[in-house]
Amino acid sequence: SEDRRWSLADFDVGRALGKGKFGRVYLAREKKSGYVVALKILFKHELIENKVEKQLRREIEIQSHLRHPNILRLYGYFYDAKRVYLILEYAPGGEFYKQLRKLSRFSEEQASKYVCQMAEALNYLHGKHVIHRDIKPENLLIGMKGERQTLCGTLDYLPPEMVEGKEHTDAVDLWSLGVLCYEFLVGVPPFEDRTSYKATYRRIAKVDLQIPTYLSKEAGDLIRKLLQYEPENRIPLDQVLDHPWIRKYNLERQNEAGRKEENK
Ligand SMILES: COc1ccc(/C=N/Nc2[nH]nc(C)c2C(=O)Nc2cccc(NC(C)=O)c2)cc1
């Protein structure tokens, strides 16, 4: 459990899994239990230089209390003179967007399953008044059963209110969900404009959205209902989970209790 005092001596540290924005992630095994985890090692001087230590403390506080099959667990943390160590759940599949790049785009069935899992994770987060605010493929990992977990930075996924520096609510996550849904099906984000940052900004602010004709009517309908300029016009998560395009491929969705049972 996360309240005992951990230290590096408790772990056999294995291969580097990859580099995050701050520090590196290693495969590690807790010596007594043999439990395999991902150990994220952050350098204090980098956190201080980037003025993110307060944000990290807040994220640790939030993530250590979250329990959801589609949200990566933070089991605990510890630190020494130079580093902060996060003991995170290990998702064997690795980064989701590597999968997306390889496949270039997903089938409607696969995309619907991923969007459903994201909507369930967001529903759980919003129920706890937590806004993710940074949903993008780079922050998604593939779990044991191929499901995705959101690991808690480009313009592509930001809604108009955030690119325009206005007030924002948890509706920002609805917009990002719509952007991701489009990207899963098309292979590129809807407002991408490789010429410039400003061009992307303009396309987002105008909601310059073209839905390819090869997408099903239902898929296009859900994307349009999420990519609404006005935050209050975006359909809420419970309606996303009830949308025909989601229900069609996620018949086995039980209520939350049922799902918790399944994951005990
Ligand atoms: C290079 O091939 C890989 C294949 C699978 C992985 C699995 N990573 N799984 C994780 N579980 N919990 C955490 C945290 C992570 C994680 O951060 N992984 C990670 C971090 C940075 C880069 C990558 N690279 C890739 C390819 O997934 C993975 C990592 C690397």
XYZ file of N, CA and C and ligand atoms in Angstrom:
822
model
N 0.869 -1.193 0.000
C 0.000 0.000 0.000
C 0.903 1.239 0.000
N 0.289 2.364 -0.340
C 1.180 3.502 -0.606
C 1.596 4.242 0.658
N 1.114 3.810 1.874
C 1.515 4.657 2.999
C 2.843 4.198 3.622
N 3.377 2.977 3.252
C 4.656 2.589 3.869
C 5.770 3.391 3.204
N 6.932 3.521 3.921
C 8.025 4.301 3.352
C 8.809 3.462 2.346
N 8.840 3.891 1.112
C 9.578 3.162 0.085
C 10.974 3.762 -0.072
N 11.920 2.967 -0.622
C 13.234 3.512 -1.000
C 13.741 2.693 -2.177
N 14.796 3.198 -2.801
C 15.323 2.533 -4.005
C 15.761 1.104 -3.669
N 16.165 0.895 -2.388
C 16.648 -0.442 -1.977
C 15.530 -1.483 -2.079
N 14.272 -1.033 -2.143
C 13.152 -1.987 -2.225
C 12.984 -2.551 -3.625
N 13.716 -2.011 -4.618
C 13.459 -2.382 -6.016
C 14.709 -2.895 -6.728
N 14.474 -3.880 -7.634
C 15.508 -4.216 -8.634
C 15.116 -3.406 -9.852
N 15.970 -2.481 -10.279
C 15.630 -1.625 -11.421
C 16.117 -2.281 -12.710
N 15.224 -2.385 -13.701
C 15.548 -3.057 -14.976
C 15.774 -2.051 -16.078
N 15.349 -2.421 -17.294
C 15.655 -1.613 -18.470
C 14.874 -0.311 -18.492
N 15.418 0.671 -19.183
C 14.692 1.935 -19.355
C 13.539 1.655 -20.318
N 12.323 2.114 -19.935
C 11.159 1.927 -20.821
C 11.106 3.053 -21.829
N 11.527 4.236 -21.367
C 11.496 5.379 -22.276
C 11.672 6.671 -21.513
N 11.742 7.724 -22.271
C 11.943 9.046 -21.686
C 10.630 9.782 -21.656
N 10.289 10.383 -20.508
C 9.117 11.261 -20.472
C 9.642 12.682 -20.649
N 8.779 13.674 -20.453
C 9.217 15.067 -20.585
C 10.277 15.330 -19.507
N 9.991 14.880 -18.282
C 10.951 15.054 -17.188
C 11.441 13.682 -16.752
N 12.703 13.380 -16.922
C 13.246 12.134 -16.391
C 12.873 10.915 -17.230
N 13.266 9.768 -16.705
C 13.113 8.515 -17.444
C 12.226 7.534 -16.687
N 11.691 6.568 -17.433
C 10.859 5.532 -16.819
C 11.581 4.182 -16.953
N 11.666 3.459 -15.837
C 12.352 2.152 -15.843
C 11.384 1.056 -15.417
N 11.613 -0.127 -15.970
C 10.919 -1.314 -15.471
C 11.573 -1.628 -14.121
N 10.784 -2.028 -13.139
C 11.399 -2.338 -11.838
C 10.568 -3.408 -11.151
N 11.217 -4.134 -10.231
C 10.483 -5.183 -9.510
C 10.659 -4.940 -8.015
N 9.550 -4.905 -7.284
C 9.619 -4.724 -5.841
C 10.138 -6.049 -5.275
N 11.227 -6.000 -4.501
C 11.964 -7.223 -4.126
C 11.115 -8.197 -3.307
N 10.401 -7.708 -2.286
C 9.681 -8.655 -1.394
C 8.540 -9.360 -2.136
N 7.750 -8.570 -2.924
C 6.543 -9.173 -3.523
C 6.808 -9.694 -4.937
N 7.914 -9.216 -5.561
C 8.153 -9.602 -6.954
C 7.265 -8.832 -7.922
N 6.543 -7.851 -7.388
C 5.572 -7.095 -8.207
C 6.305 -6.195 -9.206
N 5.906 -6.251 -10.455
C 6.561 -5.449 -11.502
C 5.872 -4.089 -11.605
N 6.661 -3.037 -11.599
C 6.125 -1.669 -11.691
C 6.941 -0.882 -12.710
N 6.461 0.347 -12.988
C 7.247 1.291 -13.786
C 7.726 2.357 -12.810
N 9.037 2.554 -12.745
C 9.594 3.536 -11.812
C 9.959 4.771 -12.612
N 9.257 5.869 -12.343
C 9.520 7.112 -13.078
C 10.459 7.945 -12.216
N 11.629 8.264 -12.742
C 12.653 8.974 -11.969
C 12.804 10.389 -12.520
N 12.511 11.356 -11.644
C 12.551 12.769 -12.045
C 13.671 13.461 -11.278
N 14.395 14.354 -11.948
C 15.475 15.075 -11.279
C 14.926 16.354 -10.661
N 15.207 16.529 -9.355
C 14.681 17.690 -8.627
C 15.114 18.995 -9.315
N 16.375 19.069 -9.752
C 16.833 20.353 -10.330
C 16.022 20.686 -11.580
N 15.626 19.641 -12.356
C 14.826 19.898 -13.572
C 13.432 20.401 -13.189
N 12.879 19.806 -12.122
C 11.540 20.205 -11.685
C 11.552 21.662 -11.221
N 12.644 22.011 -10.516
C 12.756 23.380 -9.991
C 12.966 24.346 -11.162
N 13.887 23.976 -12.100
C 14.164 24.851 -13.258
C 12.871 25.102 -14.045
N 12.014 24.049 -14.150
C 10.777 24.212 -14.944
C 9.594 24.632 -14.090
N 9.875 24.923 -12.790
C 8.810 25.408 -11.886
C 7.590 24.479 -11.897
N 7.841 23.157 -11.857
C 6.708 22.207 -11.876
C 6.608 21.386 -10.601
N 7.407 21.764 -9.570
C 7.348 20.893 -8.398
C 5.974 20.948 -7.720
N 5.333 22.130 -7.688
C 4.006 22.213 -7.043
C 2.989 21.386 -7.830
N 3.063 21.490 -9.197
C 2.127 20.751 -10.060
C 2.336 19.260 -9.859
N 3.613 18.844 -9.710
C 3.908 17.411 -9.504
C 3.294 16.956 -8.186
N 3.450 17.786 -7.138
C 2.885 17.399 -5.827
C 1.374 17.220 -5.938
N 0.733 18.144 -6.686
C -0.732 18.086 -6.849
C -1.101 16.813 -7.613
N -0.348 16.527 -8.710
C -0.653 15.342 -9.523
C -0.448 14.066 -8.726
N 0.580 14.046 -7.866
C 0.819 12.853 -7.031
C -0.364 12.686 -6.083
N -0.782 13.803 -5.472
C -1.897 13.778 -4.521
C -3.142 13.222 -5.214
N -3.442 13.736 -6.417
C -4.658 13.302 -7.134
C -4.512 11.850 -7.568
N -3.430 11.533 -8.300
C -3.320 10.208 -8.932
C -3.238 9.090 -7.900
N -2.674 9.389 -6.713
C -2.546 8.291 -5.729
C -3.911 7.911 -5.164
N -4.920 8.794 -5.323
C -6.253 8.454 -4.796
C -7.195 7.932 -5.865
N -6.745 7.883 -7.111
C -7.637 7.450 -8.194
C -7.602 5.928 -8.318
N -8.771 5.324 -8.519
C -8.844 3.881 -8.751
C -9.820 3.642 -9.896
N -9.277 3.389 -11.086
C -10.150 3.117 -12.231
C -9.362 2.248 -13.208
N -10.022 1.230 -13.806
C -9.279 0.329 -14.710
C -8.578 1.039 -15.860
N -9.101 2.204 -16.259
C -8.477 2.884 -17.397
C -7.616 4.077 -16.985
N -7.301 4.156 -15.674
C -6.405 5.231 -15.225
C -5.198 4.584 -14.547
N -4.013 4.932 -15.037
C -2.781 4.315 -14.536
C -2.622 4.583 -13.030
N -2.403 3.503 -12.256
C -2.253 3.633 -10.810
C -0.928 4.270 -10.433
N -0.949 5.147 -9.407
C 0.297 5.605 -8.775
C 0.308 4.911 -7.418
N 1.210 3.950 -7.209
C 1.220 3.172 -5.961
C 1.892 3.929 -4.817
N 2.814 4.797 -5.153
C 3.517 5.517 -4.085
C 4.663 6.317 -4.687
N 5.399 6.993 -3.808
C 6.550 7.756 -4.298
C 7.561 7.891 -3.160
N 8.761 8.229 -3.517
C 9.788 8.528 -2.509
C 10.823 9.432 -3.171
N 11.750 9.965 -2.380
C 12.760 10.816 -3.000
C 14.086 10.679 -2.238
N 15.171 11.087 -2.906
C 16.479 11.172 -2.240
C 16.998 12.585 -2.516
N 18.273 12.812 -2.284
C 18.825 14.184 -2.377
C 18.540 14.800 -3.742
N 18.664 13.989 -4.822
C 18.622 14.598 -6.163
C 17.354 14.260 -6.955
N 16.662 13.177 -6.581
C 15.601 12.687 -7.462
C 14.291 12.439 -6.739
N 13.206 12.461 -7.522
C 11.892 12.047 -7.028
C 11.539 10.772 -7.797
N 11.052 9.739 -7.095
C 10.727 8.463 -7.738
C 9.218 8.222 -7.635
N 8.567 7.981 -8.796
C 7.133 7.662 -8.771
C 6.979 6.174 -9.051
N 6.250 5.476 -8.179
C 6.025 4.034 -8.370
C 4.693 3.889 -9.097
N 4.779 3.623 -10.400
C 3.581 3.619 -11.250
C 3.235 2.216 -11.738
N 1.982 2.040 -12.073
C 1.536 0.780 -12.670
C 2.296 0.572 -13.981
N 2.628 -0.684 -14.282
C 3.306 -0.983 -15.534
C 2.266 -1.402 -16.572
N 2.203 -0.660 -17.684
C 1.285 -1.013 -18.786
C 2.143 -1.622 -19.889
N 2.078 -2.942 -20.070
C 3.012 -3.629 -20.960
C 2.978 -3.149 -22.414
N 1.825 -2.624 -22.838
C 1.692 -2.301 -24.260
C 2.473 -1.076 -24.694
N 2.874 -0.274 -23.724
C 3.646 0.925 -24.076
C 2.781 2.030 -24.647
N 3.440 2.960 -25.279
C 2.731 4.156 -25.737
C 1.742 3.844 -26.853
N 0.588 4.351 -26.633
C -0.556 4.132 -27.530
C -0.275 4.699 -28.920
N 0.320 5.912 -28.950
C 0.435 6.584 -30.267
C 1.446 5.877 -31.167
N 2.343 5.044 -30.556
C 3.256 4.249 -31.403
C 2.390 3.253 -32.186
N 1.355 2.717 -31.471
C 0.435 1.748 -32.093
C -0.341 2.447 -33.223
N -0.799 3.684 -32.888
C -1.602 4.454 -33.851
C -0.758 4.760 -35.090
N 0.490 5.149 -34.889
C 1.386 5.470 -36.036
C 1.551 4.231 -36.904
N 1.714 3.070 -36.206
C 2.005 1.828 -36.963
C 0.778 1.463 -37.819
N -0.409 1.533 -37.168
C -1.624 1.119 -37.876
C -2.142 2.232 -38.763
N -1.626 3.427 -38.568
C -2.043 4.695 -39.205
C -3.462 5.066 -38.800
N -4.415 4.148 -38.849
C -5.685 4.516 -38.205
C -6.381 3.231 -37.760
N -7.364 3.366 -36.839
C -8.027 2.182 -36.288
C -9.329 1.929 -37.020
N -9.810 0.684 -36.891
C -11.151 0.371 -37.412
C -12.173 1.098 -36.537
N -13.394 1.236 -37.037
C -14.426 1.934 -36.240
C -14.675 1.170 -34.951
N -14.620 -0.172 -35.010
C -14.851 -0.968 -33.804
C -13.758 -0.696 -32.763
N -12.496 -0.739 -33.184
C -11.383 -0.532 -32.254
C -11.417 0.891 -31.706
N -11.661 1.843 -32.593
C -11.708 3.254 -32.167
C -12.831 3.448 -31.157
N -13.977 2.817 -31.421
C -15.119 2.960 -30.512
C -14.785 2.395 -29.128
N -14.047 1.274 -29.087
C -13.686 0.672 -27.789
C -12.739 1.591 -27.027
N -11.789 2.194 -27.725
C -10.844 3.097 -27.047
C -11.565 4.351 -26.557
N -12.456 4.885 -27.398
C -13.179 6.105 -26.994
C -14.063 5.796 -25.802
N -14.656 4.582 -25.800
C -15.518 4.182 -24.678
C -14.699 4.130 -23.385
N -13.510 3.536 -23.440
C -12.664 3.439 -22.247
C -12.239 4.828 -21.766
N -11.973 5.713 -22.712
C -11.565 7.079 -22.328
C -12.737 7.797 -21.677
N -13.921 7.616 -22.282
C -15.114 8.291 -21.743
C -15.401 7.787 -20.330
N -15.185 6.488 -20.096
C -15.410 5.949 -18.739
C -14.398 6.535 -17.757
N -13.132 6.621 -18.192
C -12.097 7.183 -17.299
C -12.408 8.649 -17.007
N -12.813 9.409 -18.041
C -13.120 10.837 -17.849
C -14.355 11.001 -16.966
N -15.341 10.124 -17.160
C -16.560 10.183 -16.337
C -16.187 10.036 -14.862
N -15.278 9.097 -14.601
C -14.802 8.865 -13.226
C -14.076 10.108 -12.704
N -13.155 10.659 -13.543
C -12.374 11.850 -13.132
C -13.300 13.038 -12.868
N -14.209 13.305 -13.804
C -15.092 14.486 -13.644
C -15.991 14.307 -12.429
N -16.346 13.039 -12.160
C -17.160 12.763 -10.959
C -16.406 13.173 -9.705
N -15.065 13.210 -9.790
C -14.250 13.628 -8.638
C -13.757 15.066 -8.827
N -14.398 15.779 -9.756
C -14.039 17.176 -10.054
C -12.577 17.320 -10.426
N -12.067 16.322 -11.159
C -10.694 16.395 -11.682
C -10.794 16.566 -13.199
N -10.068 17.584 -13.727
C -10.049 17.785 -15.179
C -8.701 17.286 -15.669
N -8.675 16.481 -16.732
C -7.386 15.958 -17.201
C -6.588 17.077 -17.881
N -7.231 17.726 -18.865
C -6.644 18.878 -19.561
C -5.480 18.568 -20.490
N -4.982 17.353 -20.491
C -3.842 17.083 -21.380
C -4.018 15.743 -22.082
N -5.225 15.528 -22.620
C -5.503 14.254 -23.291
C -4.919 14.289 -24.693
N -4.008 13.344 -24.966
C -3.467 13.212 -26.328
C -2.843 11.826 -26.411
N -2.635 11.309 -27.633
C -2.164 9.920 -27.751
C -0.892 9.650 -26.947
N 0.001 10.675 -26.868
C 1.264 10.447 -26.145
C 1.010 10.104 -24.683
N -0.153 10.540 -24.171
C -0.406 10.272 -22.739
C -1.194 8.993 -22.529
N -1.325 8.196 -23.585
C -2.122 6.970 -23.431
C -1.185 5.768 -23.474
N -1.428 4.799 -22.603
C -0.611 3.581 -22.602
C -1.520 2.389 -22.821
N -0.927 1.310 -23.328
C -1.732 0.118 -23.605
C -1.554 -0.888 -22.473
N -2.657 -1.313 -21.891
C -2.593 -2.185 -20.717
C -2.497 -3.656 -21.090
N -2.675 -4.505 -20.055
C -2.538 -5.958 -20.196
C -3.495 -6.461 -21.274
N -4.796 -6.085 -21.104
C -5.795 -6.662 -22.023
C -5.905 -5.781 -23.261
N -4.802 -5.039 -23.551
C -4.876 -4.186 -24.739
C -5.688 -2.943 -24.483
N -6.209 -2.801 -23.204
C -6.979 -1.561 -23.003
C -5.988 -0.451 -22.713
N -6.457 0.699 -22.739
C -5.586 1.878 -22.625
C -5.673 2.520 -21.252
N -4.622 3.067 -20.759
C -4.680 3.847 -19.525
C -4.109 5.220 -19.803
N -4.806 6.208 -19.266
C -4.285 7.550 -19.543
C -3.160 7.886 -18.586
N -2.033 8.129 -18.996
C -0.917 8.637 -18.167
C -1.306 10.117 -17.872
N -1.398 10.659 -16.389
C -1.862 12.023 -16.375
C -0.697 12.841 -17.001
N 0.987 17.876 -23.618
C 1.617 19.082 -24.066
C 1.414 19.477 -25.506
N 0.570 19.405 -27.375
C 0.651 20.208 -28.623
C -0.656 20.985 -28.678
N -0.771 21.858 -29.445
C -1.980 22.657 -29.607
C -3.125 21.774 -30.107
N -2.817 20.751 -30.888
C -3.840 19.986 -31.618
C -5.031 19.546 -30.782
N -4.774 19.309 -29.479
C -5.834 18.714 -28.663
C -6.533 19.749 -27.794
N -6.090 20.994 -27.894
C -6.675 22.018 -27.022
C -7.937 22.595 -27.640
N -8.942 22.883 -26.792
C -10.194 23.471 -27.270
C -10.048 24.974 -27.479
N -11.015 25.607 -28.202
C -10.927 27.046 -28.469
C -10.716 27.864 -27.189
N -11.494 27.543 -26.121
C -11.393 28.360 -24.907
C -9.994 28.336 -24.309
N -9.255 27.213 -24.505
C -7.886 27.179 -23.939
C -6.907 27.879 -24.872
N -7.042 27.712 -26.199
C -6.106 28.403 -27.102
C -6.379 29.902 -27.044
N -7.636 30.271 -26.688
C -7.941 31.705 -26.574
C -7.718 32.204 -25.157
N -7.158 31.335 -24.289
C -6.818 31.765 -22.929
C -8.006 32.171 -22.087
N -9.179 31.598 -22.411
C -10.370 31.952 -21.611
C -10.527 30.991 -20.429
N -11.569 31.262 -19.619
C -11.955 30.355 -18.528
C -12.211 28.972 -19.128
N -11.882 27.908 -18.383
C -12.264 26.599 -18.932
C -12.799 25.684 -17.833
N -13.614 24.731 -18.262
C -14.246 23.772 -17.320
C -13.850 22.353 -17.751
N -14.500 21.370 -17.170
C -14.165 19.991 -17.555
C -14.617 19.689 -18.978
N -15.330 20.637 -19.601
C -15.740 20.431 -21.003
C -14.529 20.414 -21.939
N -13.357 20.849 -21.414
C -12.154 20.799 -22.267
C -11.826 19.347 -22.600
N -12.117 18.447 -21.652
C -11.818 17.024 -21.889
C -12.767 16.435 -22.933
N -13.978 17.021 -23.035
C -14.935 16.529 -24.052
C -14.420 16.872 -25.442
N -13.903 18.077 -25.583
C -13.325 18.528 -26.858
C -12.163 17.594 -27.238
N -11.244 17.365 -26.277
C -10.064 16.515 -26.557
C -10.491 15.097 -26.928
N -11.569 14.627 -26.299
C -12.078 13.287 -26.632
C -12.540 13.261 -28.085
N -13.157 14.349 -28.518
C -13.610 14.445 -29.914
C -12.429 14.487 -30.868
N -11.366 15.196 -30.470
C -10.155 15.283 -31.304
C -9.527 13.894 -31.426
N -9.468 13.188 -30.278
C -8.862 11.845 -30.286
C -9.690 10.887 -31.130
N -11.012 10.978 -30.982
C -11.905 10.084 -31.747
C -11.652 10.285 -33.237
N -11.561 11.527 -33.666
C -11.277 11.850 -35.078
C -9.921 11.251 -35.473
N -8.908 11.461 -34.608
C -7.548 10.997 -34.961
C -7.476 9.472 -35.034
N -8.189 8.777 -34.123
C -8.186 7.299 -34.173
C -8.725 6.826 -35.522
N -9.764 7.543 -36.041
C -10.442 7.076 -37.254
C -9.780 7.559 -38.542
N -9.160 8.742 -38.466
C -8.613 9.357 -39.691
C -7.087 9.237 -39.751
N -6.450 9.189 -38.567
C -4.988 9.029 -38.510
C -4.260 10.330 -38.247
N -4.976 11.460 -38.411
C -4.368 12.766 -38.068
C -5.408 13.571 -37.285
N -4.965 14.482 -36.431
C -5.936 15.278 -35.665
C -6.688 16.238 -36.595
N -7.935 16.597 -36.254
C -8.827 17.328 -37.170
C -8.367 18.712 -37.569
N -7.613 19.398 -36.692
C -7.262 20.796 -36.983
C -5.766 20.961 -37.259
N -5.109 19.826 -37.528
C -3.662 19.876 -37.771
C -3.391 20.750 -38.984
N -2.393 21.630 -38.822
C -1.951 22.393 -39.993
C -0.442 22.502 -39.868
N 0.233 21.649 -40.665
C 1.680 21.523 -40.480
C 2.427 22.799 -40.862
N 1.728 23.766 -41.503
C 2.498 24.960 -41.916
C 2.875 25.771 -40.679
N 1.897 25.984 -39.780
C 2.275 26.792 -38.613
C 1.327 26.581 -37.446
N 1.834 26.956 -36.337
C 1.143 26.937 -35.046
C -0.108 27.818 -35.155
N 0.096 29.000 -35.748
C -0.990 29.978 -35.875
C -2.109 29.436 -36.767
N -1.701 28.698 -37.818
C -2.705 28.135 -38.744
C -3.567 27.121 -37.993
N -2.903 26.307 -37.125
C -3.670 25.335 -36.319
C -4.604 26.093 -35.382
N -4.081 27.123 -34.767
C -4.860 27.959 -33.838
C -6.122 28.467 -34.546
N -5.945 29.004 -35.757
C -7.085 29.554 -36.503
C -8.117 28.475 -36.790
N -7.625 27.285 -37.173
C -8.558 26.198 -37.530
C -9.353 25.767 -36.303
N -8.693 25.762 -35.141
C -9.406 25.372 -33.904
C -10.455 26.433 -33.573
N -10.026 27.709 -33.600
C -10.935 28.792 -33.200
C -12.151 28.858 -34.135
N -11.945 28.461 -35.389
C -13.063 28.484 -36.350
C -13.828 27.161 -36.354
N -13.309 26.173 -35.602
C -13.803 24.784 -35.683
C -13.914 24.395 -37.163
N -12.780 24.547 -37.838
C -12.702 24.234 -39.276
C -12.572 22.720 -39.445
N -13.727 22.037 -39.357
C -13.751 20.563 -39.267
C -14.281 19.968 -40.568
N -13.483 19.043 -41.147
C -13.994 18.308 -42.326
C -14.059 16.829 -41.939
N -15.248 16.279 -41.950
C -15.401 14.844 -41.607
C -15.326 14.040 -42.909
N -14.309 13.148 -43.043
C -14.193 12.384 -44.289
C -15.452 11.550 -44.546
N -15.809 11.427 -45.824
C -17.063 10.723 -46.169
C -16.989 9.224 -45.852
N -15.737 8.689 -45.709
C -15.654 7.240 -45.452
C -16.033 6.892 -44.005
N -16.179 7.925 -43.152
C -16.590 7.619 -41.772
C -18.081 7.320 -41.758
N -18.497 6.442 -40.841
C -19.935 6.138 -40.724
C -20.674 7.378 -40.230
N -21.963 7.413 -40.472
C -22.802 8.546 -40.047
C -22.694 8.738 -38.536
N -22.756 7.574 -37.811
C -22.747 7.659 -36.336
C -21.415 8.232 -35.834
N -20.294 7.778 -36.457
C -18.980 8.275 -36.005
C -18.923 9.788 -36.221
N -19.338 10.229 -37.399
C -19.328 11.667 -37.715
C -20.220 12.435 -36.758
N -21.351 11.819 -36.408
C -22.302 12.478 -35.497
C -21.674 12.708 -34.125
N -20.993 11.678 -33.591
C -20.387 11.817 -32.252
C -19.267 12.867 -32.296
N -18.443 12.835 -33.355
C -17.336 13.806 -33.456
C -17.896 15.225 -33.480
N -18.972 15.433 -34.274
C -19.547 16.790 -34.373
C -20.117 17.245 -33.028
N -20.686 16.289 -32.288
C -21.317 16.662 -30.999
C -20.289 16.962 -29.916
N -19.047 16.469 -30.117
C -17.990 16.765 -29.139
C -17.208 18.013 -29.561
N -17.012 18.200 -30.860
C -16.208 19.339 -31.337
C -17.099 20.554 -31.570
N -17.764 20.959 -30.504
C -18.613 22.158 -30.527
C -17.817 23.325 -29.943
N -17.874 24.485 -30.575
C -17.108 25.652 -30.104
C -17.497 25.999 -28.670
N -18.828 26.087 -28.413
C -19.311 26.436 -27.064
C -19.197 25.218 -26.135
N -18.438 25.340 -25.034
C -18.271 24.190 -24.126
C -19.595 23.572 -23.694
N -20.613 24.442 -23.456
C -21.880 23.877 -22.947
C -22.662 23.145 -24.039
N -22.224 23.301 -25.309
C -22.942 22.571 -26.379
C -22.365 21.175 -26.622
N -21.237 20.857 -25.943
C -20.613 19.529 -26.154
C -21.435 18.495 -25.378
N -21.694 17.337 -26.015
C -22.541 16.366 -25.307
C -21.779 15.823 -24.098
N -22.492 15.670 -22.967
C -21.852 15.190 -21.737
C -21.465 13.714 -21.839
N -20.575 13.271 -20.941
C -20.004 11.920 -21.013
C -21.055 10.818 -20.943
N -22.119 11.035 -20.126
C -23.098 9.945 -20.043
C -23.806 9.771 -21.384
N -23.951 10.890 -22.156
C -24.562 10.754 -23.483
C -23.562 10.171 -24.490
N -22.253 10.456 -24.256
C -21.239 9.835 -25.125
C -21.343 8.313 -24.961
N -21.419 7.886 -23.692
C -21.447 6.439 -23.415
C -22.730 5.788 -23.920
N -23.766 6.647 -24.141
C -25.043 6.119 -24.648
C -25.183 6.303 -26.156
N -24.177 6.883 -26.791
C -24.265 7.211 -28.211
C -24.288 5.916 -29.041
N -25.097 5.874 -30.130
C -25.184 4.657 -30.952
C -23.832 4.109 -31.375
N -22.881 5.016 -31.716
C -21.576 4.563 -32.209
C -20.780 3.883 -31.102
N -21.058 4.246 -29.856
C -20.362 3.615 -28.715
C -21.103 2.335 -28.329
N -22.444 2.420 -28.244
C -23.216 1.249 -27.815
C -23.029 0.089 -28.794
N -22.922 0.425 -30.067
C -22.845 -0.600 -31.124
C -21.686 -1.570 -30.861
N -20.531 -1.043 -30.369
C -19.340 -1.901 -30.228
C -18.992 -2.195 -28.775
N -19.788 -1.653 -27.833
C -19.419 -1.872 -26.421
C -20.607 -2.433 -25.663
N -21.135 -3.548 -26.195
C -22.363 -4.105 -25.609
C -22.120 -4.540 -24.169
N -20.862 -5.015 -23.886
C -20.655 -5.648 -22.576
C -20.497 -4.596 -21.480
N -20.716 -3.337 -21.764
C -20.539 -2.313 -20.726
C -21.546 -2.548 -19.599
N -21.024 -2.919 -18.375
C -21.999 -3.030 -17.266
C -22.023 -1.661 -16.585
N -22.826 -1.606 -15.421
C -22.779 -0.329 -14.693
C -21.454 -0.289 -13.938
N -21.124 0.788 -13.313
C -19.813 0.975 -12.683
C -19.546 -0.165 -11.693
N -20.556 -0.512 -10.865
C -20.365 -1.557 -9.815
C -19.920 -2.842 -10.488
N -20.646 -3.228 -11.507
C -20.347 -4.483 -12.220
C -18.907 -4.454 -12.684
N -18.517 -3.323 -13.256
C -17.154 -3.238 -13.799
C -16.150 -3.374 -12.657
N -16.434 -2.722 -11.494
C -15.470 -2.774 -10.380
C -15.293 -4.233 -9.972
N -16.462 -4.971 -9.873
C -16.439 -6.398 -9.502
C -15.423 -7.104 -10.393
N -15.606 -6.881 -11.720
C -14.796 -7.585 -12.727
C -13.309 -7.324 -12.481
N -12.984 -6.112 -11.978
C -11.540 -5.783 -11.891
C -10.953 -6.057 -10.508
N -11.725 -6.768 -9.639
C -11.156 -7.001 -8.276
C -10.019 -8.001 -8.381
C 10.279 0.666 -26.071
O 9.236 -0.285 -25.953
C 8.425 -0.135 -24.880
C 7.357 -1.018 -24.780
C 6.491 -0.925 -23.711
C 6.696 0.054 -22.726
C 5.751 0.142 -21.624
N 5.629 1.232 -20.895
N 4.735 1.178 -19.946
C 4.548 2.012 -18.907
N 3.834 1.599 -17.858
N 3.784 2.563 -16.928
C 4.459 3.625 -17.394
C 4.605 4.884 -16.602
C 4.961 3.332 -18.665
C 5.717 4.259 -19.488
O 5.909 5.415 -19.072
N 6.167 3.844 -20.667
C 6.864 4.632 -21.571
C 7.410 5.874 -21.282
C 8.094 6.559 -22.252
C 8.256 6.029 -23.502
C 7.697 4.767 -23.773
N 7.933 4.226 -25.031
C 7.105 3.303 -25.605
C 7.535 2.806 -26.972
O 6.082 2.898 -25.081
C 6.996 4.083 -22.818
C 7.766 0.907 -22.824
C 8.652 0.817 -23.895
